[in-house]
GROMACS .gro file of C-alpha atoms in nm:
model
  306
    1MET     CA    1  -0.003  -0.001  -0.004
    2LYS     CA    2   0.122   0.329  -0.104
    3ASN     CA    3   0.231   0.653   0.181
    4LYS     CA    4   0.008   0.887   0.192
    5VAL     CA    5   0.237   1.198   0.209
    6VAL     CA    6   0.069   1.577   0.292
    7VAL     CA    7   0.357   1.824   0.287
    8LEU     CA    8   0.298   2.126   0.458
    9GLY     CA    9   0.564   2.394   0.289
   10SER     CA   10   0.725   2.649   0.045
   11LEU     CA   11   0.660   2.710  -0.303
   12ASN     CA   12   0.913   2.914  -0.476
   13VAL     CA   13   1.053   3.001  -0.844
   14ASP     CA   14   1.400   2.907  -0.850
   15THR     CA   15   1.633   3.139  -1.013
   16THR     CA   16   1.980   3.004  -1.035
   17LEU     CA   17   2.318   3.235  -1.194
   18HIS     CA   18   2.578   3.003  -1.273
   19VAL     CA   19   2.929   3.115  -1.142
   20ALA     CA   20   3.284   3.036  -1.178
   21ASN     CA   21   3.328   3.036  -0.776
   22MET     CA   22   3.145   3.208  -0.489
   23PRO     CA   23   3.162   3.570  -0.444
   24GLN     CA   24   3.386   3.745  -0.156
   25PRO     CA   25   3.230   3.996   0.058
   26GLY     CA   26   3.218   4.296  -0.180
   27GLU     CA   27   3.310   4.150  -0.489
   28THR     CA   28   3.134   4.186  -0.790
   29ILE     CA   29   3.142   3.914  -1.038
   30SER     CA   30   2.949   3.804  -1.373
   31ALA     CA   31   2.738   3.540  -1.396
   32GLN     CA   32   2.822   3.260  -1.642
   33SER     CA   33   2.440   3.187  -1.739
   34LYS     CA   34   2.115   3.205  -1.564
   35THR     CA   35   1.807   2.929  -1.527
   36SER     CA   36   1.484   2.942  -1.380
   37SER     CA   37   1.266   2.681  -1.261
   38PRO     CA   38   0.989   2.548  -0.950
   39GLY     CA   39   1.137   2.506  -0.689
   40GLY     CA   40   1.119   2.563  -0.253
   41LYS     CA   41   1.210   2.348  -0.020
   42GLY     CA   42   0.815   2.222   0.028
   43ALA     CA   43   0.804   2.183  -0.353
   44ASN     CA   44   1.096   1.964  -0.381
   45GLN     CA   45   0.999   1.736  -0.115
   46ALA     CA   46   0.667   1.673  -0.240
   47VAL     CA   47   0.764   1.606  -0.581
   48ALA     CA   48   1.038   1.344  -0.429
   49ALA     CA   49   0.773   1.156  -0.281
   50ALA     CA   50   0.515   1.137  -0.579
   51ARG     CA   51   0.794   1.029  -0.780
   52SER     CA   52   0.868   0.806  -0.553
   53ASN     CA   53   0.496   0.678  -0.558
   54ALA     CA   54   0.325   0.798  -0.300
   55ASP     CA   55  -0.006   0.921  -0.248
   56THR     CA   56   0.126   1.310  -0.239
   57CYS     CA   57  -0.098   1.609  -0.136
   58PHE     CA   58   0.027   1.962  -0.081
   59ILE     CA   59  -0.064   2.258   0.192
   60GLY     CA   60   0.095   2.584   0.095
   61GLN     CA   61   0.048   2.908  -0.039
   62VAL     CA   62   0.086   3.146  -0.393
   63GLY     CA   63   0.059   3.488  -0.465
   64ASP     CA   64  -0.180   3.568  -0.741
   65ASP     CA   65   0.059   3.564  -1.033
   66GLN     CA   66   0.208   3.381  -1.286
   67SER     CA   67   0.450   3.228  -1.090
   68GLY     CA   68   0.197   3.137  -0.851
   69GLN     CA   69   0.051   2.961  -1.134
   70MET     CA   70   0.365   2.796  -1.248
   71MET     CA   71   0.396   2.640  -0.942
   72ILE     CA   72   0.057   2.468  -0.869
   73LYS     CA   73   0.130   2.347  -1.271
   74ALA     CA   74   0.448   2.172  -1.178
   75LEU     CA   75   0.298   1.994  -0.868
   76LYS     CA   76   0.007   1.861  -1.020
   77ASP     CA   77   0.238   1.759  -1.338
   78ASN     CA   78   0.367   1.557  -1.107
   79GLY     CA   79   0.054   1.384  -1.030
   80ILE     CA   80   0.044   1.587  -0.653
   81ASP     CA   81  -0.337   1.722  -0.508
   82THR     CA   82  -0.287   2.090  -0.501
   83ALA     CA   83  -0.639   2.138  -0.362
   84HIS     CA   84  -0.532   2.301  -0.069
   85ILE     CA   85  -0.307   2.565  -0.177
   86ASN     CA   86  -0.420   2.876  -0.092
   87ILE     CA   87  -0.380   3.177  -0.330
   88VAL     CA   88  -0.375   3.542  -0.226
   89GLU     CA   89  -0.371   3.860  -0.401
   90ASP     CA   90  -0.166   4.086  -0.125
   91GLN     CA   91   0.180   3.910  -0.151
   92GLY     CA   92   0.385   3.746  -0.454
   93THR     CA   93   0.483   3.385  -0.510
   94GLY     CA   94   0.832   3.297  -0.302
   95SER     CA   95   1.134   3.309  -0.461
   96ALA     CA   96   1.486   3.186  -0.421
   97VAL     CA   97   1.789   3.304  -0.588
   98ILE     CA   98   2.104   3.046  -0.637
   99LEU     CA   99   2.421   3.123  -0.650
  100LEU     CA  100   2.590   2.778  -0.838
  101ASP     CA  101   2.979   2.733  -0.858
  102GLU     CA  102   3.149   2.521  -1.091
  103ASN     CA  103   3.200   2.263  -0.798
  104GLY     CA  104   2.799   2.218  -0.791
  105GLN     CA  105   2.834   2.405  -0.432
  106ASN     CA  106   2.540   2.655  -0.392
  107SER     CA  107   2.443   2.967  -0.177
  108ILE     CA  108   2.096   3.058  -0.170
  109MET     CA  109   1.889   3.351  -0.068
  110VAL     CA  110   1.535   3.304  -0.027
  111TYR     CA  111   1.208   3.568  -0.030
  112GLY     CA  112   0.923   3.406   0.157
  113GLY     CA  113   0.621   3.618   0.050
  114ALA     CA  114   0.297   3.426   0.017
  115ASN     CA  115   0.494   3.121   0.186
  116GLN     CA  116   0.470   3.353   0.492
  117SER     CA  117   0.193   3.530   0.550
  118MET     CA  118  -0.029   3.185   0.563
  119GLY     CA  119  -0.285   3.194   0.821
  120SER     CA  120  -0.494   2.955   1.046
  121ALA     CA  121  -0.766   2.904   0.809
  122VAL     CA  122  -0.549   2.712   0.549
  123ILE     CA  123  -0.442   2.481   0.794
  124LYS     CA  124  -0.835   2.442   0.906
  125GLN     CA  125  -0.940   2.412   0.581
  126ALA     CA  126  -0.685   2.084   0.545
  127GLU     CA  127  -0.777   1.937   0.861
  128GLU     CA  128  -0.944   1.595   0.692
  129LEU     CA  129  -0.652   1.566   0.468
  130ILE     CA  130  -0.401   1.599   0.728
  131LYS     CA  131  -0.587   1.341   0.935
  132SER     CA  132  -0.637   1.086   0.634
  133ALA     CA  133  -0.237   1.092   0.607
  134ASN     CA  134   0.024   0.836   0.720
  135PHE     CA  135   0.301   1.111   0.742
  136ILE     CA  136   0.301   1.495   0.729
  137VAL     CA  137   0.589   1.681   0.639
  138ALA     CA  138   0.681   2.020   0.749
  139GLN     CA  139   1.029   2.284   0.722
  140PHE     CA  140   1.107   2.635   0.834
  141GLU     CA  141   0.983   2.802   0.475
  142THR     CA  142   0.648   2.862   0.582
  143PRO     CA  143   0.575   2.968   0.950
  144GLN     CA  144   0.647   2.759   1.264
  145GLU     CA  145   0.262   2.833   1.399
  146ARG     CA  146   0.100   2.660   1.111
  147THR     CA  147   0.341   2.419   1.123
  148LEU     CA  148   0.235   2.328   1.485
  149GLU     CA  149  -0.146   2.357   1.421
  150ALA     CA  150  -0.121   2.107   1.135
  151PHE     CA  151   0.139   1.877   1.365
  152LYS     CA  152  -0.102   1.914   1.640
  153ILE     CA  153  -0.418   1.760   1.423
  154ALA     CA  154  -0.184   1.510   1.282
  155LYS     CA  155  -0.081   1.382   1.643
  156GLU     CA  156  -0.455   1.356   1.773
  157ASN     CA  157  -0.532   1.093   1.473
  158GLY     CA  158  -0.192   0.882   1.475
  159VAL     CA  159  -0.046   1.034   1.143
  160VAL     CA  160   0.332   1.060   1.177
  161THR     CA  161   0.505   1.429   1.183
  162VAL     CA  162   0.807   1.486   1.034
  163LEU     CA  163   1.006   1.818   1.075
  164ASN     CA  164   1.286   1.959   0.865
  165PRO     CA  165   1.427   2.222   1.084
  166ALA     CA  166   1.540   2.382   0.729
  167PRO     CA  167   1.662   2.697   0.723
  168ALA     CA  168   1.775   2.663   1.112
  169ALA     CA  169   1.607   2.895   1.350
  170THR     CA  170   1.466   2.906   1.665
  171ILE     CA  171   1.265   2.607   1.721
  172MET     CA  172   0.932   2.675   1.908
  173PRO     CA  173   0.927   2.401   2.210
  174GLU     CA  174   0.564   2.302   2.159
  175LEU     CA  175   0.627   2.234   1.792
  176LEU     CA  176   0.915   1.969   1.950
  177ALA     CA  177   0.672   1.829   2.139
  178VAL     CA  178   0.470   1.731   1.894
  179THR     CA  179   0.738   1.581   1.638
  180ASP     CA  180   0.794   1.263   1.575
  181LEU     CA  181   1.089   1.262   1.351
  182VAL     CA  182   1.342   1.543   1.310
  183ILE     CA  183   1.581   1.565   0.990
  184PRO     CA  184   1.841   1.829   1.009
  185ASN     CA  185   2.193   1.819   0.837
  186GLU     CA  186   2.490   1.849   1.068
  187THR     CA  187   2.518   2.202   1.026
  188GLU     CA  188   2.134   2.249   1.151
  189SER     CA  189   2.136   1.999   1.411
  190ALA     CA  190   2.418   2.221   1.584
  191THR     CA  191   2.267   2.513   1.546
  192LEU     CA  192   1.951   2.360   1.707
  193THR     CA  193   2.127   2.169   1.991
  194GLY     CA  194   2.427   2.365   2.080
  195ILE     CA  195   2.675   2.040   1.967
  196GLU     CA  196   2.882   2.058   1.664
  197VAL     CA  197   2.891   1.710   1.431
  198THR     CA  198   3.213   1.555   1.363
  199ASP     CA  199   3.180   1.214   1.431
  200GLU     CA  200   2.948   0.910   1.544
  201ALA     CA  201   2.968   0.997   1.955
  202SER     CA  202   2.870   1.364   1.856
  203MET     CA  203   2.584   1.278   1.662
  204ASP     CA  204   2.461   1.067   1.969
  205ALA     CA  205   2.507   1.349   2.193
  206ASN     CA  206   2.297   1.540   1.924
  207ALA     CA  207   2.020   1.255   1.961
  208ALA     CA  208   2.041   1.268   2.346
  209LYS     CA  209   2.001   1.637   2.343
  210PHE     CA  210   1.675   1.640   2.116
  211GLN     CA  211   1.533   1.359   2.330
  212LYS     CA  212   1.540   1.637   2.603
  213MET     CA  213   1.398   1.875   2.402
  214GLY     CA  214   1.073   1.646   2.362
  215VAL     CA  215   1.147   1.442   1.958
  216LYS     CA  216   1.242   1.099   2.010
  217ASN     CA  217   1.355   1.028   1.663
  218LEU     CA  218   1.620   1.190   1.481
  219ILE     CA  219   1.773   1.188   1.120
  220ILE     CA  220   2.096   1.386   1.065
  221THR     CA  221   2.178   1.412   0.665
  222VAL     CA  222   2.577   1.454   0.653
  223GLY     CA  223   2.629   1.543   0.288
  224ASP     CA  224   2.825   1.310   0.070
  225LYS     CA  225   2.916   1.121   0.373
  226GLY     CA  226   2.586   0.976   0.431
  227ALA     CA  227   2.304   0.969   0.724
  228TYR     CA  228   2.290   0.889   1.098
  229TYR     CA  229   1.935   0.757   1.234
  230SER     CA  230   1.870   0.716   1.619
  231THR     CA  231   1.535   0.618   1.672
  232GLU     CA  232   1.369   0.456   2.032
  233ALA     CA  233   1.467   0.110   1.849
  234ALA     CA  234   1.834   0.162   1.698
  235HIS     CA  235   2.071   0.370   1.596
  236GLY     CA  236   2.345   0.374   1.325
  237PHE     CA  237   2.445   0.545   0.991
  238VAL     CA  238   2.394   0.473   0.624
  239PRO     CA  239   2.705   0.583   0.435
  240ALA     CA  240   2.574   0.783   0.100
  241PHE     CA  241   2.660   0.642  -0.252
  242LYS     CA  242   2.982   0.831  -0.430
  243VAL     CA  243   2.925   1.022  -0.749
  244ASP     CA  244   3.025   1.316  -0.905
  245ALA     CA  245   2.813   1.627  -0.800
  246VAL     CA  246   2.705   1.869  -1.067
  247ASP     CA  247   2.413   2.061  -0.870
  248THR     CA  248   2.347   1.995  -0.499
  249THR     CA  249   2.048   2.186  -0.505
  250ALA     CA  250   1.766   1.997  -0.366
  251ALA     CA  251   1.973   1.704  -0.237
  252GLY     CA  252   1.843   1.733   0.084
  253ASP     CA  253   1.455   1.729   0.000
  254THR     CA  254   1.463   1.485  -0.250
  255PHE     CA  255   1.641   1.243   0.055
  256ILE     CA  256   1.307   1.352   0.283
  257GLY     CA  257   1.040   1.319   0.021
  258ALA     CA  258   1.193   0.986  -0.077
  259LEU     CA  259   1.235   0.865   0.263
  260CYS     CA  260   0.882   0.907   0.369
  261SER     CA  261   0.767   0.752   0.034
  262GLN     CA  262   0.940   0.461   0.174
  263LEU     CA  263   0.909   0.466   0.573
  264SER     CA  264   0.683   0.221   0.796
  265GLY     CA  265   0.464   0.433   1.016
  266ASP     CA  266   0.682   0.228   1.329
  267LEU     CA  267   1.016   0.355   1.152
  268SER     CA  268   1.086   0.004   1.180
  269ASN     CA  269   1.252  -0.022   0.849
  270ILE     CA  270   1.415   0.263   0.904
  271ALA     CA  271   1.761   0.202   0.751
  272GLU     CA  272   1.599   0.049   0.458
  273ALA     CA  273   1.431   0.354   0.378
  274LEU     CA  274   1.717   0.546   0.460
  275THR     CA  275   1.958   0.372   0.197
  276TYR     CA  276   1.619   0.425  -0.071
  277ALA     CA  277   1.639   0.815  -0.003
  278GLN     CA  278   2.065   0.805  -0.004
  279LYS     CA  279   1.993   0.636  -0.402
  280ALA     CA  280   1.740   0.905  -0.433
  281SER     CA  281   1.942   1.209  -0.377
  282SER     CA  282   2.254   1.091  -0.521
  283ILE     CA  283   2.103   1.094  -0.856
  284THR     CA  284   1.962   1.425  -0.759
  285VAL     CA  285   2.312   1.601  -0.737
  286GLN     CA  286   2.386   1.489  -1.070
  287SER     CA  287   2.186   1.703  -1.265
  288MET     CA  288   2.091   2.077  -1.272
  289GLY     CA  289   1.809   2.224  -1.108
  290ALA     CA  290   1.567   2.116  -0.795
  291LEU     CA  291   1.272   1.938  -0.976
  292PRO     CA  292   1.374   1.894  -1.283
  293SER     CA  293   1.631   1.651  -1.105
  294ILE     CA  294   1.457   1.448  -0.921
  295PRO     CA  295   1.408   1.112  -0.975
  296THR     CA  296   1.110   0.855  -1.000
  297THR     CA  297   1.153   0.514  -0.873
  298ASP     CA  298   1.193   0.366  -1.223
  299GLN     CA  299   1.568   0.591  -1.223
  300ILE     CA  300   1.639   0.506  -0.916
  301ASN     CA  301   1.585   0.135  -0.979
  302ALA     CA  302   1.733   0.116  -1.300
  303THR     CA  303   2.073   0.291  -1.172
  304TYR     CA  304   2.107   0.071  -0.897
  305LYS     CA  305   1.998  -0.260  -0.991
  306ASN     CA  306   2.181  -0.440  -0.778
   0.00000   0.00000   0.00000
């Protein structure tokens, strides 16, 4: 049976400036080229889940503009239910400017726009949808207050709540109390716990700190090294698949969406689901752009036949 994954998150149009090297403070450089594509952490995670055959639905907000229509169409084209995307007239659709260097590394600047003006009514209108899900996933490109409202509904109805605390910010303690699984990268984890991630012992310490903060289950993504996991039943490290990265944009989002498409509600198959998610993200980084680079299950299976 397919997992039903509801993503509460951001919808951004990404503009990528391709540069030889990242600019230094005060330096003006020329971009080699410019590309635009649908993106936003929420959209990326939803598309990754949908392309891995999850029954995927989206809760979000866009402006009444061409960019908003572009984002809704991009999700619909991937078979995602967009009935709970709200359209507002007083805010523009979110956008992001990405600097991408020749080594595949990026720096990202995000304008929240309609994403950040989301009100409680959007969550109330999606209450029945949230109740019907297996997983609900959220990030920090929409207001934490909305995530808290959605996670409370989910927890009351046995839906697994997954928080990707990116970009890193101070987390509302009451939000952590209703989070089943938190998935930061190593930098975000260190920011939130105050414990630098350097080795497995420090990851264990991060897990212990998150448990004290109210979250029993943790995954820390560590770029091209792999992913650490700690649940009530087990902990360990799943290595990444070594590839030549072209563009790391959406790698983490692909990982999360693909993971939620495979994960069982009790997290008992977490190591297997993490391996699948690592395969998905390893393919994403080998192509340009956010949504265009996210693989399908067939592509993942064809690439990793053994």
